[in-house]
Structures are given as structure tokens and as C-alpha cells.
Coordinates of C-alpha atoms in Angstrom, one line a residue:
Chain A
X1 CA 147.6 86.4 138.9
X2 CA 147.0 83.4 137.2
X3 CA 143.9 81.5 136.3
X4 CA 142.6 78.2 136.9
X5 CA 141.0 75.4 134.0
X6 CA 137.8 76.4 135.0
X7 CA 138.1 80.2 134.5
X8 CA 139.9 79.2 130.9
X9 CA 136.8 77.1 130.1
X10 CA 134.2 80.0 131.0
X11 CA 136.7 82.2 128.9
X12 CA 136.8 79.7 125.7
X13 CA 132.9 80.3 126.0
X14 CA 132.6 84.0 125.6
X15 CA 133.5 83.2 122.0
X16 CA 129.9 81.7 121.7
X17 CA 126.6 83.4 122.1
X18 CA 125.7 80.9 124.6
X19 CA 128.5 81.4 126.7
X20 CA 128.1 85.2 126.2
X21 CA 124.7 85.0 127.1
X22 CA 124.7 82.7 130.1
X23 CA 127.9 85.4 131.5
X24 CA 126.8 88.6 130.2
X25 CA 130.2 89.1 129.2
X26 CA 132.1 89.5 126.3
X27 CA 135.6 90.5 124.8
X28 CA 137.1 92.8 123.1
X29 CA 140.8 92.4 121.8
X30 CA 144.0 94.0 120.6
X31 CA 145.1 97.5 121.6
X32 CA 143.3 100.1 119.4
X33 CA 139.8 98.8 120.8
X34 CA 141.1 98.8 124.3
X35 CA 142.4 102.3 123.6
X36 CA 138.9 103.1 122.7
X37 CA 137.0 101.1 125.6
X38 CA 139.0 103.4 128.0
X39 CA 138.8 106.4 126.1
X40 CA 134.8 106.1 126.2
X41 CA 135.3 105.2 130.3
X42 CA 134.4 101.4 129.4
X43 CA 135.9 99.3 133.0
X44 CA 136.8 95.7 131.5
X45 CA 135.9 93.2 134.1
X46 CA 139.1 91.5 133.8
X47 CA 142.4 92.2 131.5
X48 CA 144.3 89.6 130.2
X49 CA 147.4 89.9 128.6
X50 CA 150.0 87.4 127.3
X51 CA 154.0 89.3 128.1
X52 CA 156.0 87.2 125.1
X53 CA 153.0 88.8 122.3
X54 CA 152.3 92.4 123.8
X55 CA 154.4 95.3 122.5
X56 CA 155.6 98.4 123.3
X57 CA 152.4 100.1 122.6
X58 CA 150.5 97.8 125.5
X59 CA 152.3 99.1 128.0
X60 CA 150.6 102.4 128.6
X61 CA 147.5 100.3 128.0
X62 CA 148.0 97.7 130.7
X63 CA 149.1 100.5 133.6
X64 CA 146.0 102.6 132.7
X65 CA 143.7 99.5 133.5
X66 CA 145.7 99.1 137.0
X67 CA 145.2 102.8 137.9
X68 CA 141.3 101.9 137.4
X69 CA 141.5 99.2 139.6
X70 CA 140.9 96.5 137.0
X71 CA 142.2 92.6 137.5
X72 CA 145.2 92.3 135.2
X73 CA 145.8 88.6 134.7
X74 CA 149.2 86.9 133.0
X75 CA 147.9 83.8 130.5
X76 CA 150.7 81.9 128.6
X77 CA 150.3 82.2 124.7
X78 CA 148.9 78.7 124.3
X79 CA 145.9 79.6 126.4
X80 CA 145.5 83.1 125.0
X81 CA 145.7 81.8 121.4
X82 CA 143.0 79.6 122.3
X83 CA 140.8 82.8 123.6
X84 CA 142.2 84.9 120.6
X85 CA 140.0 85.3 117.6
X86 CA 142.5 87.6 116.0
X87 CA 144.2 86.6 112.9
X88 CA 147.9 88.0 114.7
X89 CA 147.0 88.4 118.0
X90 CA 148.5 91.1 119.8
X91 CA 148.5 89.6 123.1
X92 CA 145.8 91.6 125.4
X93 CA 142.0 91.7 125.3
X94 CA 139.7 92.2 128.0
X95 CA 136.2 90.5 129.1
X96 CA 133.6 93.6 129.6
X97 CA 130.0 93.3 130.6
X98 CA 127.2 93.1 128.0
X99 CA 125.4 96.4 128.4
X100 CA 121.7 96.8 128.4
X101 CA 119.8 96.7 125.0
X102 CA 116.0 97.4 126.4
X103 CA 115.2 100.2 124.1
X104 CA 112.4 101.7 126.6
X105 CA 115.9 102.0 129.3
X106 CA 117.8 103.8 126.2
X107 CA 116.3 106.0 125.0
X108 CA 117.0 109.7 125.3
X109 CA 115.0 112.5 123.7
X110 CA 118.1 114.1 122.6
X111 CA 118.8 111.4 119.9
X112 CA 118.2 113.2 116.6
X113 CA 119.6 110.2 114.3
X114 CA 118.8 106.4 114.8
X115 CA 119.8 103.5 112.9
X116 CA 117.8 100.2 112.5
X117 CA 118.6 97.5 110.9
X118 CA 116.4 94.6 110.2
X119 CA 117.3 91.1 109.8
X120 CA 120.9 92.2 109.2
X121 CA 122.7 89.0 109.0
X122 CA 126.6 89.7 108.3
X123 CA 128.6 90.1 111.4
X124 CA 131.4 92.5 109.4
X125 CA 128.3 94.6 108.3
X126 CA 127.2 95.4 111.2
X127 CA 130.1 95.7 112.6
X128 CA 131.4 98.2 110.4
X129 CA 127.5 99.9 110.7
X130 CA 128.1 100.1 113.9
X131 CA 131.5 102.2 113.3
X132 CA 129.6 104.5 111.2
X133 CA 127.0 104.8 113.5
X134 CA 129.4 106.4 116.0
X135 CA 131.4 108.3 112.9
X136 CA 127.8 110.5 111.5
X137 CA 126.6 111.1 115.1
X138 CA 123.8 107.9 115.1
X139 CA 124.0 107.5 119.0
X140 CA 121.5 104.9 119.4
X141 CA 121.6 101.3 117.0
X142 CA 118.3 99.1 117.3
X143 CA 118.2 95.6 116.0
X144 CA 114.9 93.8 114.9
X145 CA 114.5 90.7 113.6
X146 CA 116.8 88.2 113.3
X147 CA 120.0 91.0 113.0
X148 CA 123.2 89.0 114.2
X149 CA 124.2 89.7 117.9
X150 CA 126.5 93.0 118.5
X151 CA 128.7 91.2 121.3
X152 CA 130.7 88.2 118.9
X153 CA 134.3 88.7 118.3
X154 CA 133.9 89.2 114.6
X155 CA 131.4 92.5 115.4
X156 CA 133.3 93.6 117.9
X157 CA 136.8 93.8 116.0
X158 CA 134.7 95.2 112.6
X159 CA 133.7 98.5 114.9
X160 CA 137.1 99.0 116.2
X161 CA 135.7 100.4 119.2
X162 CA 132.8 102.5 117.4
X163 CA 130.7 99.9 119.6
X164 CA 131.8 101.4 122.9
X165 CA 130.2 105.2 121.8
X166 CA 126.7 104.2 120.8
X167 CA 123.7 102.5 122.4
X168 CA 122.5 99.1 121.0
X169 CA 119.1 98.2 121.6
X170 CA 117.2 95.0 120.9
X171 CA 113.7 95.4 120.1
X172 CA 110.5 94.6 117.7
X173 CA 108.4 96.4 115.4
X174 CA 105.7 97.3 117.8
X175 CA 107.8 98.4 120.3
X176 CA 109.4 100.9 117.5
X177 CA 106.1 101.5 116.0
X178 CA 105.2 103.4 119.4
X179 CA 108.3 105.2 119.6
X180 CA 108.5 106.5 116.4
X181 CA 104.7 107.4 117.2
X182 CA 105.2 109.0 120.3
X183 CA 108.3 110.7 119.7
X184 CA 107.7 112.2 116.5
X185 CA 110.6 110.6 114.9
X186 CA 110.5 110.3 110.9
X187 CA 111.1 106.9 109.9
X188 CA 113.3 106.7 106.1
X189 CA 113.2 103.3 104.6
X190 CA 117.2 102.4 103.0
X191 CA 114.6 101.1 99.7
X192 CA 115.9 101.0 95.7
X193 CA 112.0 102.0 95.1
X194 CA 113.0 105.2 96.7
X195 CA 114.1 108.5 96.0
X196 CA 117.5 110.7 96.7
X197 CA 118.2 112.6 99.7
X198 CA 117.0 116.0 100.1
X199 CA 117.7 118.5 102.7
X200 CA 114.3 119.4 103.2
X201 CA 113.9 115.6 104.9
X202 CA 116.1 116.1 107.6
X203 CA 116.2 119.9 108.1
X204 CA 115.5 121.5 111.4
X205 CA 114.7 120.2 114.6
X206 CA 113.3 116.6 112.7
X207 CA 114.4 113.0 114.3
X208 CA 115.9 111.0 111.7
X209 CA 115.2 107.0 112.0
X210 CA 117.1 105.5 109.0
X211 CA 116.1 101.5 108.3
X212 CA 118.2 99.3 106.8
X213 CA 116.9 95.8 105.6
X214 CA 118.7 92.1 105.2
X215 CA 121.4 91.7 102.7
X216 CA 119.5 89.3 100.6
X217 CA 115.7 90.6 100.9
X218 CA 116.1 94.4 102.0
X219 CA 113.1 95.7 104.5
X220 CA 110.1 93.9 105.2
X221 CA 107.0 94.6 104.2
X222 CA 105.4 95.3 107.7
X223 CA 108.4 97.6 108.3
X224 CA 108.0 99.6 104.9
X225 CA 104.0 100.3 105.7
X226 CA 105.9 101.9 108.9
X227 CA 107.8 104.1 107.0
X228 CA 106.5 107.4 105.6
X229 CA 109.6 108.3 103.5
X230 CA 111.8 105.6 101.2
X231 CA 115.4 107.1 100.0
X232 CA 117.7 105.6 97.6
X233 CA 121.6 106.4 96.4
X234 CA 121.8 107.1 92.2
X235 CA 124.2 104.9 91.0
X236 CA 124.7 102.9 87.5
X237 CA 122.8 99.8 86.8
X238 CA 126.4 97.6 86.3
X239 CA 125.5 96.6 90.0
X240 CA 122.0 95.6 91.1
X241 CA 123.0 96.9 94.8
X242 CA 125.1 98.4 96.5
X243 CA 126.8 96.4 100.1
X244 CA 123.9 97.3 103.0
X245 CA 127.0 98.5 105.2
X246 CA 128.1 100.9 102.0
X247 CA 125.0 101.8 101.5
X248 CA 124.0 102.7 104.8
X249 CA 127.0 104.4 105.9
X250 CA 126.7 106.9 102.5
X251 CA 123.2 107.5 103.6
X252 CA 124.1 108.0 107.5
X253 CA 126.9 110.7 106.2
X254 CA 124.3 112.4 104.0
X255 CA 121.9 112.8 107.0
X256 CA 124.9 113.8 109.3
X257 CA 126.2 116.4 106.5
X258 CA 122.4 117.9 105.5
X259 CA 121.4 117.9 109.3
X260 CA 122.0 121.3 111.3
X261 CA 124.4 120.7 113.6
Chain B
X1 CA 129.5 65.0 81.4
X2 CA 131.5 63.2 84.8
X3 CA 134.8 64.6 85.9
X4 CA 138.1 62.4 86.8
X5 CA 139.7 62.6 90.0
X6 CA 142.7 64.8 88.7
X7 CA 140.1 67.4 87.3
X8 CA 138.8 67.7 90.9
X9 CA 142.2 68.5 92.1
X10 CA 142.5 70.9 89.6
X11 CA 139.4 72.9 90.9
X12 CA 139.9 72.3 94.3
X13 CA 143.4 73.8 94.2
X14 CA 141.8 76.9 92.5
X15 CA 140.3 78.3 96.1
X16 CA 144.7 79.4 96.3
X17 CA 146.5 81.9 94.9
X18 CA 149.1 79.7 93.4
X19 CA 146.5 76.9 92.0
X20 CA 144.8 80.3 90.2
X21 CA 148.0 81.7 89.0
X22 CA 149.3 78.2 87.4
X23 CA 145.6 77.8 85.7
X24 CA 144.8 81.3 85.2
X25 CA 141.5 80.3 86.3
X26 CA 139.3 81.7 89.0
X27 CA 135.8 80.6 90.6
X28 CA 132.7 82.5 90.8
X29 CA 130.0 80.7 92.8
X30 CA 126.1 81.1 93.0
X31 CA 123.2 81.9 91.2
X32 CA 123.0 86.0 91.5
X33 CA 127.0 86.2 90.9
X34 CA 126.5 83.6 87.7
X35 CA 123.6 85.9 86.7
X36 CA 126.0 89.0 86.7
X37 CA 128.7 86.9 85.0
X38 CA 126.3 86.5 81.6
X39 CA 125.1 90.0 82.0
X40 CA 128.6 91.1 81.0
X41 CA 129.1 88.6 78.3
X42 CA 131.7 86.8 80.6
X43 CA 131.7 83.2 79.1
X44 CA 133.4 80.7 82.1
X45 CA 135.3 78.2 80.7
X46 CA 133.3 75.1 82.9
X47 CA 130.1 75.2 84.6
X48 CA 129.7 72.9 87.6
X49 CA 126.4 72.0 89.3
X50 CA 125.0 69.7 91.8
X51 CA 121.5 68.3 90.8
X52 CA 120.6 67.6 94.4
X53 CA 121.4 71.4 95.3
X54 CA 120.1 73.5 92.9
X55 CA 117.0 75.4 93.1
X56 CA 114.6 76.5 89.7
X57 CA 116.0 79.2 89.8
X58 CA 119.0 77.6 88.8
X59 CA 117.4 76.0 85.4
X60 CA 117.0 78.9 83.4
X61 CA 120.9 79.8 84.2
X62 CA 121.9 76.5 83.3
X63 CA 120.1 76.4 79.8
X64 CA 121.8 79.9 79.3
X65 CA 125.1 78.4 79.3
X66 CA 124.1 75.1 77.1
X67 CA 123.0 77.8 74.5
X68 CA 126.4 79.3 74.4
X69 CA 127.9 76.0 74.4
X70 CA 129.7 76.5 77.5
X71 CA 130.4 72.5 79.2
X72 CA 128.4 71.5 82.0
X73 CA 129.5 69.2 84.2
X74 CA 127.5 67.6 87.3
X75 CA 129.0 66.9 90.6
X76 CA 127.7 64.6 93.8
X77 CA 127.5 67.1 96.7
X78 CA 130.6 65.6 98.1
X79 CA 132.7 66.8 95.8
X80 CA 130.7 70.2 95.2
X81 CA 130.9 70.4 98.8
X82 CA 135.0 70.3 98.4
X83 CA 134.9 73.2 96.0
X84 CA 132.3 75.3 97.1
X85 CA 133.2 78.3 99.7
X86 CA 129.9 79.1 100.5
X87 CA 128.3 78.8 103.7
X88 CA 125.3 77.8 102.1
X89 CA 126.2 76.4 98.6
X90 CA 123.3 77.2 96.1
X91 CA 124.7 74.3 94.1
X92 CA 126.1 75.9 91.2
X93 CA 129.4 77.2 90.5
X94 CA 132.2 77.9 87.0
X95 CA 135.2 78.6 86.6
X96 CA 136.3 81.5 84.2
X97 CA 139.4 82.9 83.0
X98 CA 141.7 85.5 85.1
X99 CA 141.8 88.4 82.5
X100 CA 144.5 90.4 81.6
X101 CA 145.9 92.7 84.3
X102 CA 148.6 94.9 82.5
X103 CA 148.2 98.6 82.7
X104 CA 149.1 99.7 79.7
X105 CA 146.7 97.2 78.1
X106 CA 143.9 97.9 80.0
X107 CA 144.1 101.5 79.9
X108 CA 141.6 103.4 77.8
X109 CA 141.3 107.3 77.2
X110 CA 137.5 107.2 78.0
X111 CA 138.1 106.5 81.7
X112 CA 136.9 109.3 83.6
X113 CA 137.1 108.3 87.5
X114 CA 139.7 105.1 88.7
X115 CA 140.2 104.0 91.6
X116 CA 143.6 103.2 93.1
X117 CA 144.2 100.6 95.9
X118 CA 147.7 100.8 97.8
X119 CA 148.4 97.7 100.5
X120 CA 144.9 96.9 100.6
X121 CA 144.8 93.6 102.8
X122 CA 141.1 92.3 103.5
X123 CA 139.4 90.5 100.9
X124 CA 136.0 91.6 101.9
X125 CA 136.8 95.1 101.8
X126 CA 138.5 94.8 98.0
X127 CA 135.2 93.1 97.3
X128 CA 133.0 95.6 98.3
X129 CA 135.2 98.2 96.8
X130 CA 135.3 96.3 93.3
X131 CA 131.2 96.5 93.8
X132 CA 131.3 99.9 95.0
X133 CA 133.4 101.0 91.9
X134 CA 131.0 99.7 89.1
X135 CA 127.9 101.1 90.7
X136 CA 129.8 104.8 90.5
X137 CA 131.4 104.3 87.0
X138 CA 134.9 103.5 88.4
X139 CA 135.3 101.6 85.4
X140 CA 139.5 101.1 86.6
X141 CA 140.9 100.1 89.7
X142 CA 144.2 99.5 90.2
X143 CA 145.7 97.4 92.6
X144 CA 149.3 98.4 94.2
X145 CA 151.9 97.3 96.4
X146 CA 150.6 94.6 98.7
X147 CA 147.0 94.4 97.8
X148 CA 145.0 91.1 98.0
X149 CA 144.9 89.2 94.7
X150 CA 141.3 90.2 93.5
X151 CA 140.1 86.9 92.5
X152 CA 139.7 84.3 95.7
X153 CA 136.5 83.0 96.5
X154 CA 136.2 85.6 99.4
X155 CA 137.0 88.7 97.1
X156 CA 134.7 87.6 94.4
X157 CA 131.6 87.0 96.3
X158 CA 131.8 90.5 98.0
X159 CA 131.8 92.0 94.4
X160 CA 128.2 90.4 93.9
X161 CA 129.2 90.3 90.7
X162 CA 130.7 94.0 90.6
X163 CA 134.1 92.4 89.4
X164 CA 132.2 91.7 86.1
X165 CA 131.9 94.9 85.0
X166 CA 135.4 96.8 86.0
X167 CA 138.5 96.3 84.6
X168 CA 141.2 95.8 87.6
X169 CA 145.1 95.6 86.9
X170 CA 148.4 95.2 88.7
X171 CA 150.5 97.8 88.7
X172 CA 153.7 99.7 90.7
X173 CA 153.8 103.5 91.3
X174 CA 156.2 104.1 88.4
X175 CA 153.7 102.9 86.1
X176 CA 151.0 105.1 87.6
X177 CA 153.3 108.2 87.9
X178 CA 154.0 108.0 84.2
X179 CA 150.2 107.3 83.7
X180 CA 148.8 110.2 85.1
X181 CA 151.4 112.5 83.9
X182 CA 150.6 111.8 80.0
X183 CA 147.0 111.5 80.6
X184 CA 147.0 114.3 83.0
X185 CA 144.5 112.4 85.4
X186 CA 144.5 114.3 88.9
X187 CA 145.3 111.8 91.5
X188 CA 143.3 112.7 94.7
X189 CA 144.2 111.2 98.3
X190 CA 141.6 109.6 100.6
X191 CA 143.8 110.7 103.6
X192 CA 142.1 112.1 107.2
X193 CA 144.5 115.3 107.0
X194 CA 142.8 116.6 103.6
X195 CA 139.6 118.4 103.3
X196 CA 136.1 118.1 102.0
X197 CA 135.8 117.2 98.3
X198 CA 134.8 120.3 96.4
X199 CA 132.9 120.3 93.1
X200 CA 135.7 122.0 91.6
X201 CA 138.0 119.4 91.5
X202 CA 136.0 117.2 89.9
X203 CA 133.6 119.3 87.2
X204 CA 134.5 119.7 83.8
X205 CA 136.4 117.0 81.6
X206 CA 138.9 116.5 84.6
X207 CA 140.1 113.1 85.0
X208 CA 140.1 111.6 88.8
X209 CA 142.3 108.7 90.2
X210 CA 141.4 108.5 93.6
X211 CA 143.6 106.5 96.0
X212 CA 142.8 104.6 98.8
X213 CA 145.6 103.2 101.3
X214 CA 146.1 99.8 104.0
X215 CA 143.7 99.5 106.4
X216 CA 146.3 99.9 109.2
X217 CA 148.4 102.7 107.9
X218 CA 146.4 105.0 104.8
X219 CA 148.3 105.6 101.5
X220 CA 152.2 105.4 102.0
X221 CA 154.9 108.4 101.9
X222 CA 155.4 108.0 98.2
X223 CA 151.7 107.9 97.1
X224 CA 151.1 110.8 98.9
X225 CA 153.9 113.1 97.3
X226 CA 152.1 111.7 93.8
X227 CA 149.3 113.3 94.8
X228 CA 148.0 116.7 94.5
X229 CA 145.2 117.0 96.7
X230 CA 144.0 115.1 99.5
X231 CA 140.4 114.9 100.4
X232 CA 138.8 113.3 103.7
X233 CA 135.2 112.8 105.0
X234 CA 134.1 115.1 107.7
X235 CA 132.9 112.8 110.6
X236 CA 132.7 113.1 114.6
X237 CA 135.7 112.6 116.9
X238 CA 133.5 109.4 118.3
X239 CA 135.7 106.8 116.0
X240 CA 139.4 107.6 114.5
X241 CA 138.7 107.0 111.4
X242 CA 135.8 104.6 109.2
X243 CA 136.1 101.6 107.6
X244 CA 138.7 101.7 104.1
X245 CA 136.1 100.4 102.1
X246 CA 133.4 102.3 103.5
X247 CA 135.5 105.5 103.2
X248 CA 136.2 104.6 99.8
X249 CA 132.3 104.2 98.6
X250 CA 131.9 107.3 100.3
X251 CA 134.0 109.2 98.5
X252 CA 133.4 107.5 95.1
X253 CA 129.8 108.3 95.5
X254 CA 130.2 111.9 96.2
X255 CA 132.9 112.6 92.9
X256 CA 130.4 110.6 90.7
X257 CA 127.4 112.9 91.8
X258 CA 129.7 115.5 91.5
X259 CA 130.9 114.9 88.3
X260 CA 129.5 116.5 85.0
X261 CA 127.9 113.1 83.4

């Protein structure tokens, strides 16, 4: 099957937030992520796959998403180039449907660790949050604030596919000030003011909500009155900080290894 | 002080490898990373500023360098602008020297933890690494095989600085097999087939290299038969495998905690 100007144009805009948002679609490319998509039972909308880049390794790939029934569509490697945010492309990506980020629609009572991150503004940060999420057993990601979309290319290629095996939800502080409320879920500000881990915070049968702040300005203030408990990780004072993605992923494993599992 | 037209060749070819090697100069851009830069007593050889850019917090930076006689030199924001790799250029930048990067002449006896970098590709995550490393007293890393040169604008503004305050060299596993044989340093593999990091391979006056590998592939063959143990970080089966420089911070993190200091 080939595709016509139009469908390359609507394509072309996926790589925007506009266009992702006005299509509820977006893509994720190269093999490994696809691998992952079908492994977690994700059904691209369309595949599309250019024969002179793929190799051998695509193959598999490409018949597993015709057994599911998904549209497989040919593009020559001008046009996928120009859909390709991949430094070496590797000739196949896939448009899949945005999924739904209301965090009243998401949320289970058997999520024991959460992540939120506030006013996270680096695409490869979260992206690679996102990948630790999954890793340390955070099933459900909210974003407050003005935290960077989860859907652009450069987030979705930084998870490699740890997007496709947690929830993301959007939401605000009220909204998470009720659930944390409600839920009995103990919310531990990422702060330098803080103090280290200890076992005693996440032992038993306690719901972990770890919140991580901007990269320039940490939490905000309205979110640290929210937050019972601050933690910190010991480390020399050559650095001021430590990267929020580093920093939250050590914490995230720390609450994964101290939490009875 | 005005610059000539040749001069802003000069700087502008810095943002490549090859204008960095021929000068031996690198950039580091920003107020914070600057900031860092005089913390460690690094003197740059220029400082460049825009007057319409700079915020106050600028002014107290700037009088830092007049006092130690370091040359200021202002730009119009076009040609700052040609320079600057920043998204958002805070209007200040200087250029410093590359430092040495021989092994042997970088090595001291007091190191206690290094960190070794085989094929490591992405600038960001070398960055973050470099940062990682200072805040856990990696005071050493070594850079292998096809590693990223450490001292483009993208590597240097992930340090935050970090690169300030660890010495990094260039080195081949030859080198670094006779190294830890004479200084009997225990070289221990981030790898996913080894186990979890016990205190006992750390404690006492035991000298750690630990070694990180390519973000596609792990440590290589050789590196591995180098090594003596391997240690990984337990995690769900939800991703393959985290992020190298997330990994890395991980595990640098948990042998400086675990270490007698």
C-alpha cells in the first residue's frame, strides 16, 4: 500500500505537538521500541517501513504486525527520512494512538509507587524517567505543571519502550492533593533540604508518591507544603546537584529495593 | 576590548572537535557552569559577554575574572549568538584550556573509586556521568575506545560544571590492564549478567574501577575478561535494561555509600 501527499503531510505533523494533538496520534520508531510496543500488546494504527533501510532484524517485526491485522505501508526513503527523527534511521516506525492521561480514569488502588514530576522541562529527562519508572516498578507517571509532553519523538526514543508499560497522567495539584488525601498515599518531596532514605518510610503496605521538581528551580513551594516527608541522596559538595533524571531514578531504585515486594 | 573577524572564526570553529584539537581550547557557557569553573580555580583563557544579554547576576562573575586578570572581551549578540549553543544564551561564555589527558600523568595513588567509559557515544549521557562522578568522589574517569570527546558544548553543559572537578583521560585497555595490575585496583563490570553490589567488594582500602560500556552493546569481550566481577542493578522485567548513564549513577552512588570514607 502506498500513501498519498496528504497522508505524508498529516504524518510530517505528528512530529509536532500540534499535529499530535489535533490526531491523537504519535510515533514511535526503530525496532527495539516496536519490539517493546508489541511485547506490552500496544496495536500501532499504521506501520510504515522503508525495504532499502530495514534489516534482517525487522523482518520478524513487520510479519508480527500483519498477523495483528495492522496496515503495513511501503514509503520510499526520501519520505521516511522526512518522518524519521532518528539520527540513522532504521527504516520502520509506527503511528500509535495517544492513550488517555485523566488521572481520575487511571488510577488503580494497586499502585504502591507513583512518580510526579513537576515542571520537568528536558524531553531526554523524562524520557529516560519514564524508563525507570517502568524498571523500579512506578506504574503510574503524573505530570503537573508545565512538564514537557510524553508523546514527542525525542521522549519517546529516551524511554526505549519503558513508555508503553506505565500510565502517564496529566493533572494539577488539587486534583493530586485529593488523591493523595483520599488514598492515603505518602507524598516524598526529591528536596536537597531533605534527609536520606530510610526503610521505615516505605515499609509495609505504605503508597509511595515520589515528586520530582524542574531542572532549574526543583519543587514548588505549593507542592512542598503538600508533602509530609522531603528525602535527599548524600553526595560531595564538588557538584551543587545531581541531573533530576539521575537523581530520581537512584531514589526510585531505593524505594523499589527498601519496598516489600 | 573588540575582537577581529579571524578571532571570531577561531571561536566559532571551537563548537568542533577538530577546531578544539588544533586550539586546545574548549567552551564552557553560562553563568552557573562559569560559577563552577572559578570554584575549582579553573582560569579560562578569554571571557566573552554580551552587554545586551546578561543579567546581574552576571556582574559579580564578570568582576571575578577582571580581578584575576583574565581578558574580557564584549560581543554584539550577533556574533555571541554564532558562538553560543544554548537554547537560551545567558550572554556570557569563555574559553579555557583542554587539560592534559595522559594516564600515566594524571594518575594519582590517592584515587579510591574511577570510573571507566568504554564506546560511550551520547554526549548527554558522558555529561551527566562526568557530573555524576564528582558528586560520588569519582575523582578519575577514563574514557576508552570510541567514547565522545568530553569537551563539546553538548558534553560540557550536562556536567553543570561536574567536568571542573574530575580529572578525565584518554586511554586504550593496555594502559588500563597494566594500571590496575601495579596498583591492584579491582576493576568491576556494570554488566546485566552480574549480581548485586555487595559491601564486601568495596569496604576496606580496596581500590574500585568500575566500567561502564556503549549504549547499544555494554562493555566489549575484552573489558569483560579484564574484569573480575560484574555487578548489575536488580530491576523489573518491564524495560531490558536502564539508561547507561543512569545505570552508571546508580551504581556509583551505591559503592560510594558503601565505601569506608
Amino acid at each position: 500500500v502506498s500513501i498519498t501527499r496528504n497522508e505524508l503531510k498529516n504524518l510530517r505533523a505528528l512530529k509536532t505537538k500540534k499535529g499530535r494533538r489535533e490526531q491523537a496520534l504519535f510515533i514511535a520508531e526503530g525496532i527495539r521500541i516496536l519490539e517493546e510496543a508489541l511485547r506490552f500488546k500496544i496495536v500501532p494504527k499504521t506501520v510504515f517501513y522503508c525495504p532499502e533501510m530495514i534489516n534482517l532484524r525487522a523482518e520478524p517485526l513487520l510479519k508480527q504486525f500483519q498477523k495483528l491485522s495492522v496496515r503495513l505501508n511501503k514509503l520510499p526513503a526520501k519520505d521516511f527520512e522526512a518522518i524519521s527523527d532518528a539520527e540513522t534511521p532504521q527504516g520502520v516506525l509506527a503511528t500509535i494512538s495517544v492513550p488517555e492521561s485523566d488521572l481520575k480514569k487511571l488510577y488503580r488502588r494497586s499502585y504502591r509507587r507513583i512518580l510526579l514530576c513537576e515542571h520537568l522541562a528536558d524531553p531526554g529527562n523524562l524520557g529516560t524517567l519514564l524508563r525507570s519508572a517502568a524498571a523500579f516498578g512506578f506504574g503510574l507517571v503524573i505530570l503537573t505543571g508545565s512538564s514537557v509532553e510524553p508523546y514527542s519523538p525525542k521522549v519517546v526514543r529516551s524511554t526505549v519502550g519503558g513508555l508503553f508499560s506505565v500510565k502517564i497522567a496529566r493533572s494539577n495539584l488539587t486534583e493530586i492533593a485529593e488523591l493523595i488525601r483520599e488514598e492515603q498515599i505518602r507524598l516524598v518531596a526529591a528536596d536537597s533540604s531533605g534527609k536520606s532514605l530510610r526503610k521505615g518510610l516505605v515499609a509495609g503496605s505504605t503508597k509511595i508518591m515520589l515528586a520530582l521538581g524542574s531542572e532549574a528551580h526543583g519543587l514548588s513551594a505549593d507542592l512542598m507544603k503538600l508533602a509530609k516527608v522531603r528525602i535527599r541522596i548524600m553526595h560531595t559538595d564538588r557538584v551543587e546537584s545531581l541531573n533530576v533524571a539521575v537523581a530520581g531514578s537512584i531514589l526510585m531504585k531505593d524505594i523499589y529495593e527498601l519496598s516489600d515486594r
